[in-house]
Short mmCIF file of C-alpha atoms in Angstrom, two decimals:
data_model
loop_
_atom_site.label_atom_id
_atom_site.label_comp_id
_atom_site.label_asym_id
_atom_site.label_seq_id
_atom_site.Cartn_x
_atom_site.Cartn_y
_atom_site.Cartn_z
CA MET A 1 -12.09 -12.07 20.75
CA THR A 2 -14.16 -11.33 18.35
CA THR A 3 -17.41 -8.78 19.99
CA VAL A 4 -20.28 -8.84 17.94
CA LEU A 5 -22.59 -6.00 18.76
CA VAL A 6 -26.52 -7.22 18.57
CA VAL A 7 -29.06 -3.90 18.19
CA ASP A 8 -32.72 -4.82 18.86
CA ASP A 9 -35.68 -3.12 19.99
CA VAL A 10 -36.77 -5.93 22.16
CA PRO A 11 -35.05 -6.75 24.71
CA ALA A 12 -35.68 -9.96 26.10
CA LEU A 13 -34.52 -11.00 21.86
CA ALA A 14 -31.54 -8.95 21.94
CA GLU A 15 -30.42 -10.36 24.80
CA GLN A 16 -30.99 -14.20 23.99
CA TYR A 17 -29.75 -14.30 20.95
CA ALA A 18 -26.16 -12.41 22.21
CA TYR A 19 -26.43 -15.35 24.59
CA ASP A 20 -26.84 -17.92 21.78
CA LEU A 21 -23.90 -16.50 20.10
CA LYS A 22 -21.55 -16.49 22.72
CA ARG A 23 -22.61 -19.54 23.71
CA VAL A 24 -21.81 -21.31 20.23
CA GLY A 25 -19.34 -19.06 18.24
CA GLY A 26 -17.62 -18.12 21.83
CA TYR A 27 -17.72 -14.20 21.06
CA GLU A 28 -17.76 -11.27 23.07
CA THR A 29 -21.42 -9.43 22.75
CA LEU A 30 -22.83 -6.03 23.41
CA VAL A 31 -26.12 -5.17 23.20
CA ALA A 32 -28.00 -1.66 22.10
CA GLN A 33 -32.22 -1.58 22.42
CA GLY A 34 -32.17 0.73 19.53
CA GLY A 35 -30.02 1.90 16.45
CA ARG A 36 -28.81 5.42 18.51
CA GLU A 37 -27.20 3.88 20.86
CA ALA A 38 -26.08 1.42 19.00
CA LEU A 39 -23.84 4.70 16.89
CA ASP A 40 -23.26 5.92 20.63
CA LEU A 41 -22.18 2.17 21.93
CA LEU A 42 -19.88 2.45 18.51
CA GLU A 43 -17.74 5.37 19.53
CA ARG A 44 -17.18 3.24 22.12
CA GLU A 45 -16.30 -0.06 21.98
CA ALA A 46 -14.33 -1.78 19.79
CA VAL A 47 -16.68 -4.15 17.65
CA ASP A 48 -15.79 -6.86 14.82
CA CYS A 49 -19.56 -7.57 14.08
CA LEU A 50 -22.96 -5.78 14.00
CA ILE A 51 -25.76 -8.19 13.76
CA LEU A 52 -29.01 -5.60 12.80
CA ASP A 53 -33.14 -5.52 13.27
CA LEU A 54 -34.57 -3.53 10.30
CA GLU A 55 -37.34 -2.94 12.10
CA MET A 56 -37.31 -0.16 15.03
CA PRO A 57 -39.04 2.39 15.71
CA GLY A 58 -37.13 5.92 16.43
CA MET A 59 -33.81 5.41 13.63
CA ASP A 60 -34.51 1.64 11.96
CA GLY A 61 -31.94 -0.68 10.71
CA PHE A 62 -31.65 1.81 7.60
CA GLU A 63 -30.56 5.08 9.04
CA VAL A 64 -28.74 2.79 11.06
CA LEU A 65 -26.29 1.86 7.63
CA ARG A 66 -26.14 5.04 6.02
CA ALA A 67 -25.01 6.71 9.12
CA LEU A 68 -22.32 3.78 9.39
CA GLU A 69 -21.02 5.07 5.99
CA ARG A 70 -21.08 8.43 6.85
CA ARG A 71 -19.47 8.23 9.21
CA SER A 72 -16.73 5.75 7.48
CA PHE A 73 -17.71 2.55 10.09
CA ARG A 74 -16.05 -0.11 8.75
CA ILE A 75 -17.87 -2.87 10.51
CA PRO A 76 -19.08 -5.22 8.89
CA ALA A 77 -23.64 -5.08 9.27
CA ILE A 78 -25.10 -8.77 9.31
CA VAL A 79 -29.20 -7.49 8.89
CA TYR A 80 -32.06 -9.62 10.27
CA THR A 81 -35.95 -9.86 9.77
CA GLY A 82 -38.52 -11.93 11.15
CA THR A 83 -41.20 -10.61 8.98
CA GLY A 84 -39.51 -12.94 5.98
CA ASN A 85 -39.44 -9.43 4.39
CA TYR A 86 -36.30 -10.76 2.47
CA ASP A 87 -37.37 -7.62 -0.34
CA ARG A 88 -36.04 -5.23 2.57
CA CYS A 89 -33.13 -6.65 3.10
CA ILE A 90 -31.77 -6.39 -0.47
CA GLN A 91 -32.07 -3.29 0.13
CA ALA A 92 -30.54 -3.05 2.98
CA ILE A 93 -27.45 -5.43 0.67
CA ARG A 94 -27.35 -1.69 -1.14
CA LEU A 95 -26.69 0.50 1.38
CA GLY A 96 -23.34 -1.65 2.42
CA ALA A 97 -24.99 -4.69 4.50
CA ARG A 98 -22.94 -8.02 4.58
CA GLY A 99 -24.94 -10.78 4.52
CA PHE A 100 -29.20 -11.10 5.65
CA ILE A 101 -30.58 -13.87 7.87
CA ASP A 102 -34.08 -14.59 9.55
CA LYS A 103 -34.02 -14.70 12.87
CA ALA A 104 -35.41 -18.18 13.30
CA GLU A 105 -32.28 -19.45 11.40
CA PRO A 106 -30.11 -21.87 13.53
CA MET A 107 -27.58 -20.17 15.68
CA GLU A 108 -24.95 -22.64 14.28
CA ARG A 109 -26.06 -20.53 10.33
CA VAL A 110 -25.70 -17.25 12.18
CA VAL A 111 -21.90 -17.67 13.23
CA GLN A 112 -21.10 -19.20 9.96
CA GLU A 113 -22.42 -16.12 8.29
CA ILE A 114 -20.05 -13.87 11.27
CA GLU A 115 -17.23 -15.32 10.39
CA HIS A 116 -17.89 -14.74 6.88
CA ALA A 117 -18.41 -11.63 7.12
CA LEU A 118 -15.16 -10.92 8.98
CA GLU A 119 -13.23 -12.77 6.61
CA ARG A 120 -13.99 -10.59 4.07
CA GLN A 121 -13.17 -7.24 5.89
CA ARG A 122 -9.86 -9.25 6.83
CA LEU A 123 -9.67 -9.56 2.58
CA ALA A 124 -10.83 -6.13 1.83
CA SER A 125 -8.85 -4.82 4.17
CA GLN A 126 -5.88 -5.95 2.74
CA VAL A 127 -6.42 -5.26 -0.57
CA ALA A 128 -6.67 -1.79 0.42
CA ALA A 129 -3.31 -1.69 1.98
CA LEU A 130 -1.50 -3.76 -1.17
CA ARG A 131 -3.50 -0.79 -3.39
CA GLU A 132 -2.09 1.53 -0.40
CA ARG A 133 1.80 0.16 -1.25
CA LEU A 134 1.65 -0.19 -5.23
CA ASP A 135 0.63 2.66 -5.65
CA SER A 136 3.69 4.07 -4.85
CA GLU A 137 4.39 2.52 -1.83
CA ALA A 138 1.83 5.64 -1.21
CA PRO A 139 2.50 8.60 -2.20
CA LEU A 140 5.12 11.04 -0.63
CA VAL A 141 4.14 12.03 2.80
CA GLY A 142 4.10 16.34 4.26
CA ALA A 143 3.99 19.38 3.39
CA SER A 144 7.15 21.23 4.95
CA PRO A 145 9.14 23.44 2.81
CA ALA A 146 11.37 20.97 2.59
CA MET A 147 9.31 18.38 0.46
CA GLN A 148 7.08 20.98 -1.22
CA ARG A 149 9.96 22.20 -3.45
CA LEU A 150 10.95 18.55 -3.99
CA LYS A 151 6.78 17.51 -4.93
CA ASP A 152 7.43 20.47 -7.10
CA ALA A 153 10.59 19.16 -8.99
CA ILE A 154 8.82 15.83 -9.24
CA ALA A 155 6.01 17.19 -11.13
CA ARG A 156 8.49 19.46 -13.62
CA VAL A 157 11.01 16.74 -14.41
CA ALA A 158 8.24 13.84 -14.43
CA LYS A 159 7.00 13.79 -18.12
CA ILE A 160 10.45 14.49 -19.59
CA PRO A 161 12.25 10.81 -20.37
CA SER A 162 16.13 12.10 -19.61
CA PRO A 163 17.45 9.94 -16.75
CA VAL A 164 16.98 11.42 -13.80
CA LEU A 165 19.75 11.16 -10.35
CA VAL A 166 18.25 11.00 -7.09
CA VAL A 167 20.23 12.09 -4.40
CA GLY A 168 20.25 11.89 -0.50
CA GLU A 169 20.57 10.28 2.96
CA SER A 170 20.10 5.96 3.55
CA GLY A 171 16.36 6.19 4.14
CA SER A 172 15.56 9.46 3.16
CA GLY A 173 13.07 7.66 1.00
CA LYS A 174 15.11 7.63 -2.35
CA GLU A 175 12.91 4.46 -3.89
CA LEU A 176 10.12 7.00 -3.03
CA VAL A 177 11.10 9.43 -5.08
CA ALA A 178 11.35 6.74 -7.92
CA ARG A 179 7.66 5.72 -7.87
CA GLU A 180 6.48 8.95 -7.62
CA LEU A 181 8.52 9.68 -10.50
CA HIS A 182 6.84 6.80 -12.51
CA ARG A 183 3.64 7.11 -11.18
CA LEU A 184 3.46 11.50 -12.97
CA GLY A 185 5.41 9.76 -16.09
CA ALA A 186 4.50 9.59 -19.27
CA ASN A 187 3.98 5.43 -18.55
CA PRO A 188 2.70 4.98 -15.13
CA ARG A 189 0.79 2.13 -16.65
CA GLY A 190 4.58 -0.07 -17.49
CA PRO A 191 6.33 -1.54 -16.13
CA PHE A 192 8.49 -0.09 -12.70
CA ILE A 193 11.99 -2.44 -12.09
CA ALA A 194 13.93 -1.11 -8.78
CA ILE A 195 17.60 -2.83 -8.50
CA ASN A 196 19.58 -2.72 -5.83
CA SER A 197 22.59 -1.91 -7.27
CA ALA A 198 25.08 -2.96 -3.39
CA ALA A 199 22.74 -5.93 -3.19
CA LEU A 200 23.91 -7.43 -6.23
CA PRO A 201 26.82 -9.76 -6.56
CA GLU A 202 29.93 -8.12 -8.65
CA ASN A 203 29.99 -11.64 -11.22
CA LEU A 204 26.36 -10.85 -11.41
CA VAL A 205 25.62 -7.47 -12.21
CA GLU A 206 25.65 -7.69 -15.55
CA ASP A 207 22.95 -11.12 -15.78
CA GLU A 208 20.46 -8.74 -14.18
CA LEU A 209 20.72 -6.07 -15.89
CA PHE A 210 21.26 -7.06 -19.47
CA GLY A 211 20.40 -10.87 -19.25
CA HIS A 212 22.76 -13.74 -20.95
CA GLU A 213 21.97 -16.17 -23.86
CA ARG A 214 20.50 -20.37 -23.41
CA GLY A 215 24.39 -21.79 -22.99
CA ALA A 216 26.03 -18.17 -21.85
CA PHE A 217 28.03 -19.17 -18.59
CA THR A 218 27.61 -22.90 -16.77
CA GLY A 219 24.05 -23.17 -15.61
CA ALA A 220 22.50 -20.40 -18.16
CA ASN A 221 20.82 -23.44 -19.12
CA ALA A 222 17.43 -21.06 -20.40
CA LEU A 223 16.94 -17.74 -22.64
CA ARG A 224 17.08 -15.08 -19.49
CA LYS A 225 15.73 -11.37 -19.26
CA GLY A 226 17.78 -8.61 -17.92
CA ALA A 227 15.72 -5.65 -16.08
CA PHE A 228 16.32 -3.28 -18.68
CA GLU A 229 14.19 -5.40 -21.09
CA ALA A 230 11.37 -6.47 -18.51
CA ALA A 231 11.58 -2.15 -17.92
CA SER A 232 10.71 -1.92 -21.14
CA GLY A 233 8.30 0.84 -22.27
CA GLY A 234 8.87 1.48 -17.87
CA THR A 235 10.85 2.93 -15.87
CA LEU A 236 14.18 1.41 -14.74
CA PHE A 237 15.65 2.11 -11.26
CA LEU A 238 18.81 1.41 -10.28
CA ASP A 239 19.62 2.10 -6.45
CA GLU A 240 22.75 2.79 -5.21
CA ILE A 241 24.23 3.37 -8.36
CA GLY A 242 27.80 4.85 -7.20
CA GLU A 243 28.35 0.84 -5.85
CA LEU A 244 28.48 -0.18 -9.86
CA PRO A 245 31.31 -1.72 -10.69
CA PRO A 246 33.37 -0.13 -13.19
CA ALA A 247 32.69 -2.80 -16.58
CA ALA A 248 29.05 -2.67 -15.81
CA GLN A 249 29.32 1.41 -15.28
CA ALA A 250 30.65 1.15 -19.10
CA LYS A 251 28.19 -1.23 -20.77
CA LEU A 252 25.39 0.82 -18.15
CA LEU A 253 26.57 4.19 -20.03
CA ARG A 254 26.41 2.03 -23.74
CA VAL A 255 23.15 0.92 -22.71
CA ILE A 256 21.52 4.54 -21.91
CA GLU A 257 23.81 6.03 -25.20
CA GLN A 258 21.97 3.96 -28.02
CA ARG A 259 18.77 2.36 -25.32
CA GLN A 260 19.92 -1.00 -27.01
CA VAL A 261 21.10 -4.10 -24.82
CA SER A 262 23.24 -7.58 -25.22
CA ARG A 263 22.47 -10.53 -23.39
CA LEU A 264 25.94 -11.84 -22.15
CA GLY A 265 26.44 -14.67 -24.27
CA GLY A 266 24.95 -12.92 -26.99
CA ASN A 267 25.62 -11.90 -30.32
CA ARG A 268 22.91 -9.45 -31.76
CA THR A 269 21.08 -6.40 -29.93
CA ILE A 270 17.49 -5.85 -28.62
CA ALA A 271 15.94 -2.71 -28.44
CA VAL A 272 14.50 -1.19 -24.97
CA ASP A 273 12.77 1.65 -24.66
CA ALA A 274 12.82 2.30 -20.53
CA ARG A 275 13.22 5.23 -18.29
CA VAL A 276 16.61 5.63 -16.23
CA LEU A 277 16.19 6.59 -12.95
CA ALA A 278 19.24 6.17 -10.30
CA ALA A 279 19.95 7.36 -6.78
CA THR A 280 23.19 7.47 -4.94
CA ASN A 281 23.88 7.91 -1.24
CA ARG A 282 27.65 8.90 -1.97
CA ASP A 283 29.28 11.74 -3.15
CA LEU A 284 29.00 11.33 -6.84
CA ASP A 285 31.49 14.23 -7.22
CA ALA A 286 33.73 13.29 -5.28
CA GLU A 287 33.56 8.98 -6.36
CA VAL A 288 34.86 10.79 -10.04
CA GLN A 289 37.68 12.61 -8.56
CA ALA A 290 38.31 9.71 -6.91
CA GLY A 291 38.28 7.30 -10.46
CA ARG A 292 35.46 5.00 -8.75
CA PHE A 293 33.02 6.53 -11.29
CA ARG A 294 32.90 6.80 -14.84
CA GLN A 295 32.45 11.29 -15.37
CA ASP A 296 30.29 10.04 -18.92
CA LEU A 297 28.38 8.02 -16.64
CA TYR A 298 27.91 10.54 -14.21
CA TYR A 299 26.83 12.95 -17.03
CA ARG A 300 24.40 11.19 -18.79
CA LEU A 301 22.88 10.22 -14.89
CA ASN A 302 22.67 14.17 -13.24
CA VAL A 303 20.00 15.32 -16.64
CA HIS A 304 18.09 16.70 -13.26
CA ALA A 305 19.15 16.23 -10.54
CA LEU A 306 16.77 15.28 -7.59
CA ARG A 307 17.56 16.07 -3.76
CA VAL A 308 15.44 14.51 -0.65
CA PRO A 309 16.01 16.15 2.52
CA PRO A 310 16.26 13.68 5.51
CA LEU A 311 13.76 13.81 8.38
CA ARG A 312 16.23 16.39 10.71
CA GLU A 313 14.68 19.37 7.73
CA ARG A 314 12.03 18.20 7.85
CA ARG A 315 10.28 17.99 11.60
CA SER A 316 6.55 19.34 10.95
CA ASP A 317 5.90 16.37 8.79
CA ILE A 318 6.68 13.88 11.57
CA PRO A 319 2.86 14.10 13.02
CA ALA A 320 1.79 13.13 8.75
CA LEU A 321 4.77 10.64 9.42
CA LEU A 322 3.78 9.33 12.16
CA ASP A 323 -0.06 8.75 11.69
CA HIS A 324 0.16 7.61 7.45
CA LEU A 325 2.69 4.16 9.47
CA VAL A 326 -0.14 3.55 11.72
CA ARG A 327 -2.78 3.80 9.58
CA SER A 328 -1.18 1.89 7.26
CA THR A 329 0.33 -0.73 9.00
CA CYS A 330 -3.32 -1.08 10.90
CA ALA A 331 -4.86 -2.01 7.20
CA ARG A 332 -2.17 -4.06 6.60
CA PHE A 333 -2.03 -6.49 9.67
CA GLY A 334 -6.00 -6.02 9.90
CA VAL A 335 -6.65 -4.70 12.93
CA ARG A 336 -9.11 -1.80 14.01
CA PRO A 337 -7.17 1.47 13.53
CA LYS A 338 -4.91 2.94 16.34
CA THR A 339 -3.91 6.32 17.43
CA LEU A 340 -0.89 7.41 18.46
CA ASP A 341 -0.38 8.79 22.32
CA PRO A 342 0.34 12.20 22.84
CA ALA A 343 3.60 11.71 25.41
CA ALA A 344 5.05 9.22 22.29
CA LEU A 345 4.42 12.22 19.56
CA GLU A 346 6.61 14.14 22.23
CA CYS A 347 9.46 11.25 21.68
CA LEU A 348 9.30 10.88 18.87
CA MET A 349 9.65 14.66 17.63
CA ALA A 350 12.40 14.96 19.79
#
């Protein structure tokens, strides 16, 4: 349930306002009779919205807004006034208030303003979460020696346009490494196209990578660009590269060498300028020896090799990872920040 804190130095007015908010809006309400009391309450209680009087002795509403910013409280504040001095309300908006109302306004109007402020807060949280996910799904988390070596290696090769082979166990974060290479690379504003080779049916691999011309096969009713063309000017990440079928391996080698593609059913070549990053959890040396992976393609991809350490080799990173995951999940779903119980942390560390 939504909790609203009413801050006013006139106790009777604050109590009546809180009662009306509960009656009309169905909110849980709290009351504080001054700025310092309000800040103390916010440290202890989960408050969703603040109704704040500007004119109070001691710490006034303006100082409360400044304190909210200093303490990084992400709680929407709506200021109200009984003086009709809207210039001061505008000043409060500049300090971070989400809106202003007159104390004499009908409670239905106040409830509407609260709902708008809560909705804007939810949208802001969702946008922040999306930005965090899009920014390479969050930079690599951890300061262990193993992670520091990986970050140093990424920084060394990021701006070099040669292919990079990222190796590591399933779930170790190979795509995060690829996104970090793209973010730190020469064309971070270019597209980042990720293809999971293991998830593609064999008969669709070449179509996915190279595209097709109209009429190339039954059902090809329109021209379709492949992943190489879509990634031109940016990065193409080929995950689980060891799963590519032999025919696709041969064509991939040719595209990497010539930097040109031919769509299925086409007789012309299209220049592409995409940096190729590949990842695998397989031992490609062994795959080459067994004849399941082309040796020449392996050499083309293995210009730079980055190994992603599994979590068991960097256990000291677990607290930072947990903190990041809890914060990003709360932001994604628009809920209040949560903390992990120490016993749960001990369990996960073990």
